[in-house]
GROMACS .gro file of N, CA and C in nm:
model
  294
    1UNK      N    1   0.083  -0.119   0.000
    1UNK     CA    2   0.000   0.000   0.000
    1UNK      C    3   0.087   0.125   0.000
    2UNK      N    4   0.196   0.124   0.072
    2UNK     CA    5   0.287   0.238   0.072
    2UNK      C    6   0.221   0.366   0.118
    3UNK      N    7   0.254   0.473   0.050
    3UNK     CA    8   0.199   0.603   0.088
    3UNK      C    9   0.079   0.642   0.004
    4UNK      N   10   0.029   0.550  -0.077
    4UNK     CA   11  -0.090   0.576  -0.156
    4UNK      C   12  -0.218   0.552  -0.076
    5UNK      N   13  -0.206   0.544   0.056
    5UNK     CA   14  -0.321   0.516   0.141
    5UNK      C   15  -0.411   0.637   0.161
    6UNK      N   16  -0.363   0.754   0.124
    6UNK     CA   17  -0.443   0.875   0.143
    6UNK      C   18  -0.525   0.905   0.017
    7UNK      N   19  -0.647   0.946   0.039
    7UNK     CA   20  -0.735   0.982  -0.073
    7UNK      C   21  -0.743   1.134  -0.091
    8UNK      N   22  -0.683   1.202   0.000
    8UNK     CA   23  -0.671   1.348  -0.006
    8UNK      C   24  -0.522   1.381   0.007
    9UNK      N   25  -0.481   1.502  -0.031
    9UNK     CA   26  -0.339   1.537  -0.020
    9UNK      C   27  -0.290   1.521   0.124
   10UNK      N   28  -0.187   1.440   0.142
   10UNK     CA   29  -0.137   1.409   0.276
   10UNK      C   30  -0.098   1.534   0.354
   11UNK      N   31  -0.041   1.633   0.286
   11UNK     CA   32   0.004   1.754   0.356
   11UNK      C   33  -0.113   1.840   0.404
   12UNK      N   34  -0.234   1.810   0.357
   12UNK     CA   35  -0.352   1.884   0.403
   12UNK      C   36  -0.426   1.812   0.516
   13UNK      N   37  -0.383   1.689   0.546
   13UNK     CA   38  -0.447   1.609   0.650
   13UNK      C   39  -0.379   1.633   0.784
   14UNK      N   40  -0.458   1.629   0.890
   14UNK     CA   41  -0.400   1.644   1.024
   14UNK      C   42  -0.318   1.520   1.058
   15UNK      N   43  -0.230   1.535   1.155
   15UNK     CA   44  -0.150   1.422   1.201
   15UNK      C   45  -0.240   1.311   1.253
   16UNK      N   46  -0.348   1.348   1.321
   16UNK     CA   47  -0.441   1.248   1.373
   16UNK      C   48  -0.507   1.169   1.259
   17UNK      N   49  -0.545   1.236   1.153
   17UNK     CA   50  -0.607   1.168   1.039
   17UNK      C   51  -0.506   1.078   0.969
   18UNK      N   52  -0.382   1.122   0.958
   18UNK     CA   53  -0.279   1.037   0.895
   18UNK      C   54  -0.252   0.913   0.980
   19UNK      N   55  -0.248   0.929   1.113
   19UNK     CA   56  -0.230   0.815   1.202
   19UNK      C   57  -0.347   0.719   1.188
   20UNK      N   58  -0.468   0.773   1.182
   20UNK     CA   59  -0.586   0.691   1.165
   20UNK      C   60  -0.577   0.610   1.036
   21UNK      N   61  -0.536   0.673   0.928
   21UNK     CA   62  -0.522   0.604   0.799
   21UNK      C   63  -0.417   0.493   0.807
   22UNK      N   64  -0.307   0.520   0.877
   22UNK     CA   65  -0.204   0.417   0.893
   22UNK      C   66  -0.256   0.298   0.972
   23UNK      N   67  -0.335   0.323   1.075
   23UNK     CA   68  -0.389   0.215   1.156
   23UNK      C   69  -0.492   0.134   1.078
   24UNK      N   70  -0.572   0.199   0.995
   24UNK     CA   71  -0.667   0.126   0.910
   24UNK      C   72  -0.588   0.037   0.814
   25UNK      N   73  -0.481   0.090   0.755
   25UNK     CA   74  -0.398   0.011   0.665
   25UNK      C   75  -0.337  -0.108   0.740
   26UNK      N   76  -0.291  -0.085   0.861
   26UNK     CA   77  -0.232  -0.192   0.941
   26UNK      C   78  -0.335  -0.299   0.974
   27UNK      N   79  -0.456  -0.257   1.009
   27UNK     CA   80  -0.564  -0.351   1.039
   27UNK      C   81  -0.593  -0.439   0.918
   28UNK      N   82  -0.596  -0.378   0.800
   28UNK     CA   83  -0.617  -0.452   0.676
   28UNK      C   84  -0.505  -0.552   0.652
   29UNK      N   85  -0.381  -0.509   0.673
   29UNK     CA   86  -0.267  -0.597   0.653
   29UNK      C   87  -0.270  -0.716   0.749
   30UNK      N   88  -0.308  -0.691   0.874
   30UNK     CA   89  -0.316  -0.800   0.971
   30UNK      C   90  -0.426  -0.898   0.933
   31UNK      N   91  -0.540  -0.848   0.887
   31UNK     CA   92  -0.649  -0.936   0.844
   31UNK      C   93  -0.604  -1.022   0.726
   32UNK      N   94  -0.531  -0.963   0.632
   32UNK     CA   95  -0.478  -1.041   0.519
   32UNK      C   96  -0.382  -1.148   0.568
   33UNK      N   97  -0.296  -1.114   0.663
   33UNK     CA   98  -0.200  -1.211   0.715
   33UNK      C   99  -0.272  -1.327   0.783
   34UNK      N  100  -0.380  -1.299   0.856
   34UNK     CA  101  -0.458  -1.405   0.918
   34UNK      C  102  -0.509  -1.502   0.811
   35UNK      N  103  -0.557  -1.446   0.701
   35UNK     CA  104  -0.605  -1.529   0.590
   35UNK      C  105  -0.494  -1.613   0.529
   36UNK      N  106  -0.377  -1.554   0.513
   36UNK     CA  107  -0.264  -1.629   0.456
   36UNK      C  108  -0.226  -1.746   0.547
   37UNK      N  109  -0.220  -1.719   0.678
   37UNK     CA  110  -0.183  -1.825   0.769
   37UNK      C  111  -0.290  -1.933   0.774
   38UNK      N  112  -0.414  -1.898   0.758
   38UNK     CA  113  -0.521  -1.999   0.755
   38UNK      C  114  -0.496  -2.096   0.640
   39UNK      N  115  -0.455  -2.043   0.526
   39UNK     CA  116  -0.424  -2.129   0.412
   39UNK      C  117  -0.300  -2.215   0.441
   40UNK      N  118  -0.199  -2.154   0.500
   40UNK     CA  119  -0.076  -2.229   0.530
   40UNK      C  120  -0.100  -2.340   0.631
   41UNK      N  121  -0.183  -2.310   0.733
   41UNK     CA  122  -0.211  -2.408   0.838
   41UNK      C  123  -0.279  -2.531   0.779
   42UNK      N  124  -0.358  -2.509   0.675
   42UNK     CA  125  -0.426  -2.624   0.615
   42UNK      C  126  -0.325  -2.720   0.552
   43UNK      N  127  -0.205  -2.672   0.523
   43UNK     CA  128  -0.101  -2.756   0.464
   43UNK      C  129   0.004  -2.799   0.566
   44UNK      N  130   0.041  -2.708   0.656
   44UNK     CA  131   0.144  -2.738   0.755
   44UNK      C  132   0.111  -2.662   0.883
   45UNK      N  133   0.069  -2.734   0.986
   45UNK     CA  134   0.020  -2.667   1.107
   45UNK      C  135   0.128  -2.584   1.179
   46UNK      N  136   0.114  -2.454   1.177
   46UNK     CA  137   0.197  -2.361   1.254
   46UNK      C  138   0.101  -2.256   1.309
   47UNK      N  139   0.026  -2.293   1.409
   47UNK     CA  140  -0.077  -2.204   1.460
   47UNK      C  141  -0.020  -2.086   1.538
   48UNK      N  142   0.104  -2.095   1.581
   48UNK     CA  143   0.165  -1.985   1.656
   48UNK      C  144   0.170  -1.858   1.570
   49UNK      N  145   0.211  -1.873   1.446
   49UNK     CA  146   0.224  -1.756   1.359
   49UNK      C  147   0.090  -1.687   1.340
   50UNK      N  148  -0.016  -1.763   1.318
   50UNK     CA  149  -0.147  -1.701   1.300
   50UNK      C  150  -0.193  -1.635   1.430
   51UNK      N  151  -0.163  -1.695   1.543
   51UNK     CA  152  -0.201  -1.637   1.671
   51UNK      C  153  -0.140  -1.498   1.688
   52UNK      N  154  -0.017  -1.482   1.643
   52UNK     CA  155   0.049  -1.351   1.649
   52UNK      C  156  -0.028  -1.248   1.566
   53UNK      N  157  -0.076  -1.289   1.448
   53UNK     CA  158  -0.150  -1.196   1.363
   53UNK      C  159  -0.283  -1.159   1.427
   54UNK      N  160  -0.349  -1.256   1.492
   54UNK     CA  161  -0.473  -1.225   1.563
   54UNK      C  162  -0.448  -1.121   1.672
   55UNK      N  163  -0.337  -1.138   1.743
   55UNK     CA  164  -0.302  -1.045   1.850
   55UNK      C  165  -0.279  -0.905   1.793
   56UNK      N  166  -0.204  -0.896   1.684
   56UNK     CA  167  -0.177  -0.766   1.622
   56UNK      C  168  -0.305  -0.703   1.569
   57UNK      N  169  -0.392  -0.783   1.509
   57UNK     CA  170  -0.520  -0.735   1.460
   57UNK      C  171  -0.601  -0.676   1.576
   58UNK      N  172  -0.606  -0.750   1.687
   58UNK     CA  173  -0.679  -0.703   1.804
   58UNK      C  174  -0.623  -0.573   1.861
   59UNK      N  175  -0.491  -0.563   1.862
   59UNK     CA  176  -0.427  -0.440   1.913
   59UNK      C  177  -0.459  -0.322   1.822
   60UNK      N  178  -0.453  -0.343   1.691
   60UNK     CA  179  -0.486  -0.234   1.597
   60UNK      C  180  -0.631  -0.192   1.613
   61UNK      N  181  -0.720  -0.291   1.625
   61UNK     CA  182  -0.862  -0.260   1.640
   61UNK      C  183  -0.887  -0.182   1.769
   62UNK      N  184  -0.825  -0.225   1.877
   62UNK     CA  185  -0.843  -0.154   2.005
   62UNK      C  186  -0.790  -0.010   1.996
   63UNK      N  187  -0.678   0.009   1.929
   63UNK     CA  188  -0.624   0.144   1.910
   63UNK      C  189  -0.728   0.232   1.841
   64UNK      N  190  -0.787   0.179   1.734
   64UNK     CA  191  -0.887   0.256   1.660
   64UNK      C  192  -1.013   0.280   1.743
   65UNK      N  193  -1.055   0.181   1.819
   65UNK     CA  194  -1.174   0.197   1.902
   65UNK      C  195  -1.154   0.301   2.012
   66UNK      N  196  -1.034   0.311   2.063
   66UNK     CA  197  -1.007   0.412   2.166
   66UNK      C  198  -1.013   0.553   2.108
   67UNK      N  199  -0.985   0.567   1.981
   67UNK     CA  200  -0.989   0.698   1.915
   67UNK      C  201  -1.123   0.728   1.851
   68UNK      N  202  -1.209   0.627   1.842
   68UNK     CA  203  -1.338   0.643   1.774
   68UNK      C  204  -1.448   0.587   1.865
   69UNK      N  205  -1.491   0.665   1.963
   69UNK     CA  206  -1.587   0.616   2.062
   69UNK      C  207  -1.717   0.561   2.002
   70UNK      N  208  -1.765   0.619   1.892
   70UNK     CA  209  -1.889   0.569   1.832
   70UNK      C  210  -1.871   0.425   1.783
   71UNK      N  211  -1.753   0.393   1.733
   71UNK     CA  212  -1.727   0.255   1.690
   71UNK      C  213  -1.736   0.161   1.810
   72UNK      N  214  -1.679   0.203   1.922
   72UNK     CA  215  -1.682   0.120   2.043
   72UNK      C  216  -1.825   0.094   2.086
   73UNK      N  217  -1.906   0.198   2.086
   73UNK     CA  218  -2.047   0.183   2.124
   73UNK      C  219  -2.115   0.083   2.031
   74UNK      N  220  -2.094   0.097   1.901
   74UNK     CA  221  -2.158   0.008   1.804
   74UNK      C  222  -2.110  -0.136   1.821
   75UNK      N  223  -1.979  -0.154   1.834
   75UNK     CA  224  -1.925  -0.289   1.841
   75UNK      C  225  -1.961  -0.361   1.971
   76UNK      N  226  -1.984  -0.285   2.078
   76UNK     CA  227  -2.029  -0.348   2.203
   76UNK      C  228  -2.165  -0.414   2.184
   77UNK      N  229  -2.244  -0.363   2.092
   77UNK     CA  230  -2.375  -0.421   2.063
   77UNK      C  231  -2.365  -0.544   1.974
   78UNK      N  232  -2.253  -0.562   1.905
   78UNK     CA  233  -2.241  -0.668   1.805
   78UNK      C  234  -2.147  -0.780   1.850
   79UNK      N  235  -2.028  -0.745   1.894
   79UNK     CA  236  -1.926  -0.844   1.924
   79UNK      C  237  -1.953  -0.918   2.054
   80UNK      N  238  -1.921  -1.044   2.057
   80UNK     CA  239  -1.929  -1.128   2.176
   80UNK      C  240  -2.070  -1.131   2.234
   81UNK      N  241  -2.170  -1.129   2.147
   81UNK     CA  242  -2.309  -1.135   2.189
   81UNK      C  243  -2.375  -1.257   2.124
   82UNK      N  244  -2.491  -1.289   2.171
   82UNK     CA  245  -2.571  -1.397   2.113
   82UNK      C  246  -2.679  -1.334   2.026
   83UNK      N  247  -2.739  -1.415   1.942
   83UNK     CA  248  -2.851  -1.368   1.862
   83UNK      C  249  -2.812  -1.332   1.720
   84UNK      N  250  -2.909  -1.282   1.647
   84UNK     CA  251  -2.894  -1.249   1.506
   84UNK      C  252  -2.800  -1.130   1.488
   85UNK      N  253  -2.699  -1.147   1.406
   85UNK     CA  254  -2.598  -1.042   1.386
   85UNK      C  255  -2.661  -0.918   1.323
   86UNK      N  256  -2.753  -0.937   1.229
   86UNK     CA  257  -2.816  -0.822   1.164
   86UNK      C  258  -2.897  -0.742   1.265
   87UNK      N  259  -2.973  -0.812   1.349
   87UNK     CA  260  -3.050  -0.742   1.452
   87UNK      C  261  -2.957  -0.669   1.549
   88UNK      N  262  -2.848  -0.733   1.584
   88UNK     CA  263  -2.750  -0.669   1.674
   88UNK      C  264  -2.693  -0.544   1.607
   89UNK      N  265  -2.668  -0.553   1.475
   89UNK     CA  266  -2.619  -0.436   1.401
   89UNK      C  267  -2.718  -0.321   1.404
   90UNK      N  268  -2.846  -0.353   1.391
   90UNK     CA  269  -2.949  -0.249   1.397
   90UNK      C  270  -2.953  -0.186   1.535
   91UNK      N  271  -2.937  -0.267   1.639
   91UNK     CA  272  -2.932  -0.213   1.776
   91UNK      C  273  -2.808  -0.125   1.792
   92UNK      N  274  -2.700  -0.162   1.726
   92UNK     CA  275  -2.577  -0.082   1.733
   92UNK      C  276  -2.601   0.056   1.673
   93UNK      N  277  -2.672   0.060   1.560
   93UNK     CA  278  -2.704   0.190   1.498
   93UNK      C  279  -2.787   0.275   1.593
   94UNK      N  280  -2.883   0.214   1.661
   94UNK     CA  281  -2.965   0.287   1.759
   94UNK      C  282  -2.878   0.337   1.874
   95UNK      N  283  -2.787   0.252   1.921
   95UNK     CA  284  -2.700   0.291   2.032
   95UNK      C  285  -2.611   0.409   1.996
   96UNK      N  286  -2.571   0.412   1.870
   96UNK     CA  287  -2.486   0.522   1.821
   96UNK      C  288  -2.566   0.649   1.797
   97UNK      N  289  -2.696   0.633   1.787
   97UNK     CA  290  -2.781   0.748   1.755
   97UNK      C  291  -2.787   0.775   1.606
   98UNK      N  292  -2.768   0.672   1.524
   98UNK     CA  293  -2.772   0.689   1.378
   98UNK      C  294  -2.912   0.675   1.324
   0.00000   0.00000   0.00000
C-alpha cells in the first residue's frame, strides 16, 4: 500500500487523520495475514504464527476503538453477543444514535 493510502493530499491532512489512515492500513494488513496463515495451516500446522497476527489485529482494532468512541459503542452491541448479527447491528445503529 505504501503512501498511496491517502485519498486526499497528505500535507492537508491532520497528524491524527494520517495516524488513523495508517492504523486502518495496518488492520487490513493483519487481516490479510490471518487469511494467509489460515491457508498455510491447512497444509502445515503452525498455529503460533497465526495467533500472532490475531493479537496484532486485536491491538490495531483496540487502538482505533479508543480513538473512535462511536465505533466502540456500536461494536459493544455486536461483538461477543448472542442472537442475530443483523438485529444486533441495527441495535448498534440505535445505540450510536444513527
